[in-house]
XYZ file of C-alpha atoms in Angstrom:
578
model
C 3.345 20.669 -15.302
C 4.601 24.259 -15.641
C 3.429 26.843 -18.095
C 6.438 26.281 -20.310
C 5.180 22.792 -21.145
C 1.803 23.867 -22.439
C 1.250 24.168 -26.153
C 3.548 21.279 -27.137
C 2.119 18.240 -28.799
C 4.066 15.866 -26.604
C 3.627 17.684 -23.282
C -0.004 18.717 -22.976
C -1.147 20.037 -19.616
C -3.744 17.487 -18.370
C -5.888 20.333 -17.011
C -6.221 21.664 -20.562
C -7.746 18.360 -21.701
C -11.087 19.350 -20.148
C -13.325 21.793 -22.045
C -16.812 23.132 -21.300
C -19.423 21.957 -23.773
C -21.836 24.938 -24.063
C -24.642 22.641 -25.243
C -24.571 20.363 -22.191
C -23.071 22.706 -19.600
C -20.553 20.054 -18.490
C -16.820 19.588 -18.921
C -15.717 16.936 -21.381
C -12.395 15.266 -22.150
C -10.812 16.648 -25.340
C -8.455 14.049 -26.798
C -6.958 16.282 -29.526
C -3.988 17.978 -27.855
C -4.460 21.740 -27.933
C -0.724 22.091 -28.104
C -0.778 21.105 -31.786
C -2.357 24.457 -32.645
C -0.249 27.438 -33.557
C -1.166 31.095 -33.514
C -1.920 30.889 -37.184
C -3.714 27.541 -37.029
C -7.426 26.721 -36.967
C -9.440 29.022 -34.755
C -11.890 27.918 -32.072
C -15.503 28.864 -32.466
C -16.452 32.052 -30.629
C -18.960 29.966 -28.678
C -16.201 27.808 -27.184
C -14.280 29.322 -24.240
C -10.572 28.708 -23.791
C -9.614 25.491 -22.013
C -9.755 25.801 -18.245
C -12.023 28.900 -18.409
C -15.676 29.106 -17.536
C -18.154 31.291 -19.466
C -17.780 34.920 -18.519
C -14.000 34.830 -18.141
C -12.096 37.159 -20.433
C -9.953 35.848 -23.246
C -9.784 35.751 -27.035
C -12.363 33.445 -28.540
C -10.320 32.415 -31.540
C -7.034 31.376 -29.981
C -5.367 30.270 -26.736
C -2.680 32.459 -25.232
C 0.121 30.077 -24.336
C 3.096 31.629 -22.520
C 5.677 29.405 -24.186
C 4.391 30.359 -27.647
C 4.959 34.070 -27.241
C 8.089 34.957 -29.223
C 8.617 38.662 -28.925
C 12.209 39.603 -29.746
C 13.792 41.580 -27.024
C 11.048 40.711 -24.576
C 11.580 39.002 -21.271
C 12.484 35.346 -21.549
C 10.239 32.881 -19.782
C 11.715 31.124 -16.752
C 14.194 28.457 -17.761
C 14.967 29.998 -21.215
C 18.012 32.138 -22.010
C 18.607 34.342 -25.089
C 21.446 33.495 -27.460
C 23.826 35.966 -29.092
C 21.215 36.937 -31.718
C 18.520 37.509 -29.117
C 16.730 34.265 -29.879
C 15.587 32.266 -26.900
C 16.859 28.739 -26.415
C 13.987 26.399 -25.777
C 14.000 24.655 -22.428
C 14.933 20.943 -22.834
C 11.966 18.655 -23.127
C 11.042 16.659 -20.063
C 12.130 13.069 -20.280
C 9.520 10.344 -20.580
C 10.520 9.210 -17.090
C 9.967 12.688 -15.664
C 6.586 13.011 -17.350
C 5.635 9.634 -15.940
C 6.555 10.840 -12.469
C 4.332 13.879 -12.906
C 1.430 11.598 -13.767
C 2.071 9.097 -11.004
C 1.869 11.796 -8.360
C -1.128 9.716 -7.373
C -2.895 8.550 -10.612
C -4.792 11.853 -10.444
C -2.317 14.547 -9.399
C -3.889 17.040 -11.798
C -7.288 16.939 -10.097
C -5.886 18.624 -7.008
C -5.483 22.056 -8.624
C -8.701 23.435 -7.169
C -10.390 26.419 -8.787
C -9.333 25.640 -12.353
C -12.772 25.069 -13.833
C -12.811 21.540 -15.212
C -10.059 20.472 -12.831
C -12.202 21.362 -9.828
C -15.055 19.423 -11.399
C -12.747 16.406 -11.665
C -11.753 16.711 -8.009
C -15.402 16.728 -6.932
C -16.262 13.898 -9.335
C -13.560 11.548 -8.011
C -14.204 12.599 -4.415
C -17.872 11.687 -4.761
C -16.913 8.274 -6.149
C -15.210 7.205 -2.904
C -16.944 5.196 -0.189
C -15.529 5.525 3.330
C -15.818 3.651 6.614
C -14.948 5.050 10.042
C -12.873 2.333 11.721
C -12.157 4.362 14.836
C -8.788 3.722 16.455
C -8.137 0.653 14.275
C -6.429 2.885 11.720
C -4.248 5.973 11.475
C -5.526 9.533 11.191
C -2.559 10.493 9.020
C -2.802 9.585 5.333
C 0.966 8.935 5.200
C 2.238 8.048 8.689
C 5.843 8.716 9.635
C 8.185 5.751 9.313
C 7.108 2.411 7.913
C 3.371 1.939 7.425
C 0.921 -0.801 6.460
C -2.154 -0.901 4.228
C -4.554 -3.829 4.248
C -5.978 -4.501 0.775
C -9.206 -6.509 1.019
C -10.984 -8.171 -1.882
C -14.541 -9.045 -0.873
C -16.830 -11.610 -2.515
C -19.939 -9.516 -1.932
C -22.348 -9.755 -4.884
C -22.454 -6.126 -5.939
C -22.561 -4.694 -9.427
C -24.068 -5.749 -12.695
C -23.152 -9.241 -13.847
C -21.895 -10.416 -10.451
C -25.010 -12.296 -9.365
C -23.389 -15.653 -10.070
C -20.327 -14.989 -7.923
C -19.811 -15.262 -4.175
C -22.330 -16.384 -1.581
C -25.972 -15.431 -2.135
C -27.171 -12.933 0.476
C -23.731 -12.596 2.062
C -22.431 -9.261 3.302
C -19.099 -10.315 1.850
C -16.082 -12.050 3.345
C -12.420 -11.021 3.518
C -11.833 -13.258 0.518
C -8.515 -11.870 -0.781
C -6.214 -10.162 1.710
C -2.850 -8.498 1.170
C -0.955 -6.614 3.883
C 1.105 -4.019 2.007
C 4.097 -2.926 4.096
C 5.926 0.212 2.905
C 9.442 0.681 4.285
C 10.406 3.720 6.353
C 12.843 4.883 3.664
C 10.164 4.376 0.949
C 12.497 2.287 -1.240
C 10.722 -1.065 -0.980
C 7.509 -2.828 -0.016
C 6.372 -6.292 1.019
C 2.912 -7.442 -0.040
C 2.001 -10.398 2.167
C -1.058 -12.446 1.169
C -3.120 -13.849 4.045
C -5.016 -17.063 3.191
C -8.753 -16.716 3.656
C -9.088 -20.281 5.039
C -6.474 -19.770 7.738
C -7.774 -20.392 11.254
C -6.991 -17.667 13.790
C -8.579 -15.733 16.656
C -10.734 -12.734 15.735
C -10.648 -10.091 18.497
C -13.604 -8.143 19.842
C -14.304 -5.271 17.497
C -16.022 -1.899 18.114
C -17.933 -0.844 14.979
C -19.630 2.424 14.055
C -23.374 2.131 13.420
C -25.449 4.235 11.026
C -27.026 6.155 13.912
C -23.579 7.194 15.158
C -23.406 4.768 18.075
C -20.686 2.178 18.570
C -21.449 -1.529 18.819
C -18.812 -4.017 19.932
C -18.867 -7.337 18.085
C -17.628 -10.160 20.366
C -14.429 -11.933 19.418
C -14.301 -15.492 18.097
C -11.716 -18.174 18.809
C -10.421 -20.491 16.078
C -12.358 -18.931 13.205
C -11.546 -18.674 9.505
C -9.803 -15.436 8.700
C -12.338 -14.495 6.030
C -15.117 -14.250 8.650
C -13.346 -11.197 10.130
C -15.370 -9.136 7.636
C -19.112 -8.986 6.979
C -20.132 -11.769 9.332
C -21.997 -10.830 12.526
C -21.816 -7.165 11.516
C -18.028 -6.938 11.314
C -16.584 -4.059 9.259
C -13.093 -3.693 7.708
C -11.835 -2.333 11.027
C -12.391 -5.810 12.470
C -10.171 -7.311 9.772
C -7.518 -4.671 10.502
C -7.606 -5.578 14.216
C -7.350 -9.274 13.376
C -4.238 -8.651 11.262
C -2.635 -6.544 13.987
C -3.260 -9.248 16.595
C -1.902 -11.897 14.232
C 1.255 -10.137 13.041
C 2.118 -7.543 15.686
C 2.062 -4.878 12.942
C -0.035 -1.726 13.166
C -2.443 -1.521 10.223
C -2.739 2.145 9.267
C -5.291 2.014 6.438
C -7.457 -0.340 4.438
C -8.628 -0.381 0.836
C -11.508 -2.705 -0.018
C -12.760 -3.636 -3.470
C -15.367 -6.008 -4.863
C -15.539 -8.032 -8.091
C -16.098 -4.874 -10.134
C -12.656 -3.531 -9.220
C -10.909 -6.338 -11.101
C -13.157 -5.943 -14.132
C -13.031 -2.170 -14.289
C -9.350 -1.612 -13.488
C -8.163 -4.291 -15.910
C -10.291 -2.682 -18.616
C -9.119 0.842 -17.758
C -5.450 -0.051 -18.375
C -6.290 -1.773 -21.651
C -5.883 -5.313 -20.342
C -3.429 -7.180 -18.113
C -0.838 -9.661 -19.395
C -0.987 -13.117 -17.814
C 0.895 -16.323 -18.591
C -0.234 -19.970 -18.438
C 1.907 -23.078 -18.777
C -1.095 -24.979 -20.160
C -4.402 -24.228 -21.857
C -7.362 -23.771 -19.486
C -11.084 -24.274 -19.996
C -12.716 -24.069 -16.550
C -16.538 -24.354 -16.593
C -16.790 -23.167 -12.966
C -14.927 -19.860 -13.296
C -15.566 -19.615 -17.080
C -11.855 -19.046 -17.690
C -10.850 -20.141 -21.171
C -7.310 -19.269 -22.257
C -4.593 -20.883 -24.399
C -1.152 -21.795 -23.114
C 1.361 -18.971 -23.158
C 0.753 -15.257 -22.760
C -2.689 -13.660 -22.974
C -4.180 -10.259 -22.241
C -7.244 -10.365 -19.998
C -9.719 -7.697 -18.945
C -13.278 -7.409 -17.691
C -15.037 -10.707 -17.019
C -12.043 -12.691 -18.254
C -9.737 -10.945 -15.774
C -12.140 -11.724 -12.954
C -12.293 -15.355 -14.039
C -8.492 -15.539 -13.942
C -8.192 -14.333 -10.335
C -11.174 -16.429 -9.174
C -10.365 -19.814 -10.703
C -9.005 -22.398 -8.267
C -9.547 -25.662 -10.150
C -7.169 -25.060 -13.050
C -3.788 -24.651 -11.364
C -1.625 -26.357 -8.765
C -3.491 -28.507 -6.267
C -6.739 -26.537 -6.764
C -6.406 -24.872 -3.352
C -6.786 -21.279 -2.262
C -3.006 -21.207 -1.666
C -2.337 -21.819 -5.351
C -4.972 -19.277 -6.337
C -3.038 -16.701 -4.286
C -0.082 -17.200 -6.662
C -2.301 -16.365 -9.648
C -3.639 -13.279 -7.901
C -0.122 -12.104 -7.114
C 0.880 -12.661 -10.744
C -2.137 -10.645 -11.881
C -1.535 -7.748 -9.470
C 2.175 -7.621 -10.309
C 1.362 -7.496 -14.017
C -1.223 -4.770 -13.430
C 1.340 -2.707 -11.506
C 3.752 -2.991 -14.442
C 1.002 -2.000 -16.855
C 0.011 1.008 -14.738
C 3.636 2.185 -14.688
C 4.113 1.642 -18.430
C 4.453 4.492 -20.912
C 1.378 3.125 -22.666
C -0.738 3.976 -19.630
C 1.104 7.018 -18.281
C 1.148 8.673 -21.694
C -2.594 8.314 -22.270
C -4.930 10.903 -20.674
C -7.921 8.696 -21.476
C -6.413 5.668 -19.734
C -5.341 7.754 -16.738
C -8.811 9.237 -16.389
C -10.422 5.812 -16.823
C -8.067 4.316 -14.262
C -8.751 7.077 -11.721
C -12.501 6.868 -12.302
C -12.590 3.072 -12.042
C -10.359 3.004 -8.951
C -12.347 5.577 -7.014
C -15.671 3.944 -7.908
C -14.438 0.490 -6.929
C -12.751 1.436 -3.660
C -14.028 1.651 -0.118
C -11.413 3.134 2.226
C -11.062 4.232 5.846
C -11.752 7.851 6.736
C -8.008 8.451 7.236
C -7.618 8.358 3.433
C -11.250 9.138 2.636
C -10.665 12.017 0.213
C -8.902 12.389 -3.115
C -6.310 14.687 -1.528
C -5.418 12.138 1.168
C -5.552 9.210 -1.241
C -3.277 11.052 -3.657
C -0.769 11.861 -0.913
C -0.583 8.139 -0.186
C -0.370 7.210 -3.869
C 2.529 9.609 -4.421
C 4.614 7.643 -1.921
C 3.646 4.181 -3.159
C 3.906 5.107 -6.846
C 7.614 5.915 -6.560
C 8.612 2.432 -5.352
C 10.311 0.477 -8.143
C 8.398 -2.690 -9.037
C 11.576 -4.748 -8.606
C 11.572 -3.775 -4.930
C 7.971 -4.839 -4.293
C 7.911 -8.448 -3.110
C 4.775 -10.570 -3.028
C 4.902 -13.219 -0.310
C 2.368 -15.570 1.245
C 1.982 -15.979 4.991
C 3.575 -19.407 5.699
C 0.967 -21.953 6.842
C 0.618 -25.649 7.616
C -2.424 -27.933 7.522
C -4.678 -27.485 10.540
C -3.630 -30.253 12.993
C -7.132 -30.224 14.543
C -8.607 -31.608 11.301
C -6.421 -34.684 11.025
C -6.199 -35.713 7.354
C -9.085 -33.600 6.080
C -6.851 -30.655 5.142
C -9.695 -28.145 4.807
C -8.187 -25.225 6.694
C -4.664 -24.106 7.592
C -2.919 -22.422 10.526
C 0.188 -20.194 10.609
C 3.480 -22.078 10.467
C 4.716 -21.536 14.055
C 8.337 -20.944 13.019
C 8.255 -19.478 9.511
C 5.243 -17.191 10.010
C 6.701 -15.532 13.102
C 10.053 -15.105 11.317
C 8.328 -13.301 8.432
C 6.313 -11.123 10.829
C 9.524 -10.253 12.702
C 11.197 -9.180 9.452
C 8.295 -6.914 8.586
C 8.193 -5.449 12.089
C 11.935 -4.738 11.816
C 11.306 -3.166 8.380
C 13.607 -5.638 6.654
C 13.315 -5.830 2.875
C 12.732 -9.187 1.180
C 14.563 -7.908 -1.890
C 17.974 -6.421 -2.597
C 17.594 -2.639 -2.488
C 20.428 -0.373 -3.612
C 19.857 2.182 -0.875
C 19.747 -0.339 1.922
C 21.404 -3.606 2.863
C 19.015 -6.535 2.887
C 19.644 -7.442 6.500
C 17.812 -7.389 9.802
C 18.278 -3.667 10.378
C 16.628 -0.679 8.761
C 18.868 2.265 7.910
C 17.967 4.056 11.135
C 18.468 0.918 13.189
C 21.848 0.281 11.562
C 22.967 3.802 12.454
C 21.753 3.320 16.007
C 23.541 -0.031 16.295
C 26.742 1.590 15.062
C 26.352 4.402 17.577
C 25.940 1.834 20.322
C 29.139 0.027 19.376
C 31.010 1.023 22.514
C 31.592 0.154 26.152
C 29.140 -2.097 27.967
C 28.115 -2.000 31.588
C 28.356 -5.005 33.882
C 25.169 -7.012 34.309
C 25.037 -6.009 37.983
C 24.972 -2.318 36.936
C 21.997 -2.610 34.577
C 18.801 -1.029 35.905
C 15.614 -1.925 33.996
C 11.873 -2.060 34.553
C 10.128 -4.737 32.470
C 6.569 -4.157 31.157
C 4.230 -6.433 29.238
C 3.058 -4.659 26.090
C 1.494 -7.499 24.145
C 3.331 -10.690 25.072
C 1.517 -13.598 26.733
C 0.352 -13.052 30.314
C 3.111 -13.394 32.892
C 5.942 -12.591 30.474
C 7.234 -9.584 32.441
C 7.612 -11.651 35.589
C 9.236 -14.501 33.666
C 11.756 -12.098 32.135
C 12.686 -10.518 35.478
C 13.194 -13.954 37.081
C 15.421 -15.018 34.177
C 17.453 -11.802 34.244
C 18.070 -12.013 37.977
C 18.704 -15.754 38.310
C 20.412 -16.517 34.986
C 22.144 -13.292 33.968
C 22.857 -11.448 37.210
C 20.731 -8.387 36.371
C 19.694 -7.930 40.007
C 18.430 -4.366 39.535
C 15.546 -5.456 37.303
C 11.910 -5.133 38.367
C 8.452 -6.150 37.137
C 6.356 -3.147 36.086
C 3.346 -5.292 35.137
C 1.318 -4.217 32.067
C 2.384 -1.330 29.832
C -0.007 1.637 29.419
C -0.604 0.446 25.853
C 0.429 -2.441 23.637
C 3.432 -2.199 21.333
C 3.844 -3.913 17.937
C 7.290 -5.264 18.898
C 9.633 -5.418 21.885
C 11.355 -2.091 22.586
C 14.020 -0.869 25.030
C 13.825 2.843 25.887
C 16.904 4.355 27.553
C 18.535 7.704 28.260
C 21.748 8.865 26.557
C 23.762 8.309 29.749
C 22.406 4.731 29.923
C 23.852 3.688 26.543
C 26.370 1.323 28.130
C 23.548 -0.411 30.046
C 21.455 -0.637 26.863
C 24.322 -2.288 24.991
C 24.719 -4.885 27.701
C 20.996 -5.683 27.944
C 20.708 -5.887 24.137
C 23.505 -8.465 24.148
C 21.829 -10.512 26.878
C 18.404 -10.505 25.204
C 19.459 -10.706 21.545
C 17.760 -7.398 20.704
C 18.266 -5.909 17.235
C 19.139 -2.259 16.676
C 15.525 -1.633 15.643
C 14.393 -2.414 19.224
C 16.644 0.223 20.833
C 15.052 3.655 21.294
C 17.245 6.366 22.860
C 15.654 9.303 24.670
C 16.833 12.913 24.569
C 17.367 13.604 28.284
C 19.812 11.932 30.642
C 18.477 9.713 33.411
C 18.551 11.178 36.909
C 19.872 9.170 39.844
C 18.747 5.541 39.865
C 16.127 5.953 37.122
C 15.864 2.628 35.219
C 15.573 1.896 31.517
C 12.184 0.558 30.346
C 11.923 -2.749 28.475
C 8.453 -3.339 26.984
C 7.816 -6.879 25.747
C 5.785 -7.110 22.552
C 4.108 -10.026 20.757
C 7.488 -11.030 19.280
C 8.659 -12.090 22.762
C 8.227 -15.843 23.108
C 10.137 -16.786 26.228
C 13.104 -15.654 28.291
C 16.352 -16.804 26.736
C 15.009 -16.787 23.166
C 16.534 -13.924 21.103
C 14.048 -11.251 20.045
C 16.063 -9.998 17.059
C 14.484 -10.326 13.621
C 16.101 -12.788 11.188
C 18.446 -11.350 8.567
C 16.715 -13.082 5.671
C 13.386 -14.613 4.767
C 12.684 -18.136 6.042
C 13.571 -20.934 3.638
C 10.727 -22.173 1.464
C 8.285 -19.289 1.768
C 6.458 -18.405 -1.438
C 7.614 -15.020 -2.775
C 8.121 -13.237 -6.088
C 9.063 -9.675 -7.087
C 6.456 -7.506 -8.814
C 8.705 -6.935 -11.848
C 8.896 -10.679 -12.580
C 6.493 -12.333 -15.007
C 5.586 -15.808 -13.702
C 3.408 -18.328 -15.527
C 0.544 -20.023 -13.672
C 1.058 -23.795 -13.477
């Protein structure tokens, strides 16, 4: 907030809410807005320094000098104010409620980043010390807000930590990846997809290098056909192992993780004053201790935790139905956090920031309040209506016959959803972007490529394997030569590094070849990456096959819409648990 806003009852600078208590020597939250005082109003005790000042700083003991309250006729007008014909200054228009909300949501704690301002610096240090961090090595990104689309893995662990949690989770367990949401933020920052990953889904967990307390690195061996939730805590696995498992499963790079335990639900729901939930029937569950009437209720603390943990009160009592309740809860909490009731309350904002930082464990890439706030500024601006909760499509595990204990990814629907996320395709209608298989950048590139095409016999391409099944590069070259007449194609074996999705890199003077190859392979605009320098002589294009490549002849392009029947709901929708 600027200096012009200070001193008004409805626009109090958050930094001025913190005052040094001379008796304790610490800064304390003052809930009475200082802006309600006037120059002639009640005077502060001479023992109490002005807000934002430490003892020893100069300033009048009995009153605060507020720039916007100085009203000297003929004097210079503050920025943004102009004098009228009589010399009186016109007051700058008040900030709208929406604008004030944006100032607050510059990361839940934007104000704490103004270092050097007495109590504000204390807040920065306080929140910074709350955070727990884990070094996940190259599993994550070093940048707090990576360029383009990015992904955050939110992990809810069932580790028994915190007062009152002894009766939850597995006794003695290091905690499992019990609740998992891959939060995909679009490149244009207008929308997000929050995909829940079932904990009882069977998948392969890759080998995982983990940092030890003595600074050494220990590699945990991979496991075939294991439950997803064992990717964390078991056999010494850290959150980086869960990130690697998600990347292997989806083909999406996971840039950061945020992990929380049972206390996060209790503390965050309390900090926002409770979360609205809806039930189609009354519930009295002796196992989770959830007891609520039919209709709408407000839950917080232990009751909120019971709501997200219960699995015997709704649907078919499976973890898949519990995911729906958790998505309902998180969506409602997002709406509550963005509400005027929360954004307009300094006490709630402080409580929310304090609870969040105490409850969170994050990777070192976002392991400070500054980095976490940079990330929150981006996420906080996404409209709730453009945040879609979806569940990874699964089927009963065929290996178990009729037992139906675990599940596996639906071979068709799961890959279609992964392909949409890799192509940065929104699951909702977004005003700034068509809900189709191309991102804005990809659409522009596709339009630019709408021109002449080379003959198949003129296409020169080297094929690399960057994450597809072994032998895919050779299979593709054989298919191109024998089926499509691309005789100038060659097998380059394995790529220097894996790619999240198939990509064709070409020079500007190879655009006609790229168009032709894209047509033959069914590549979307998102898979076409032009270089900046023209190719020299017989230099070939480079096609790198990613995990989205299944077999030669099968189009690689992402679908234009979500698969039929997948479970999804927008964050701005209130849905009742059944």
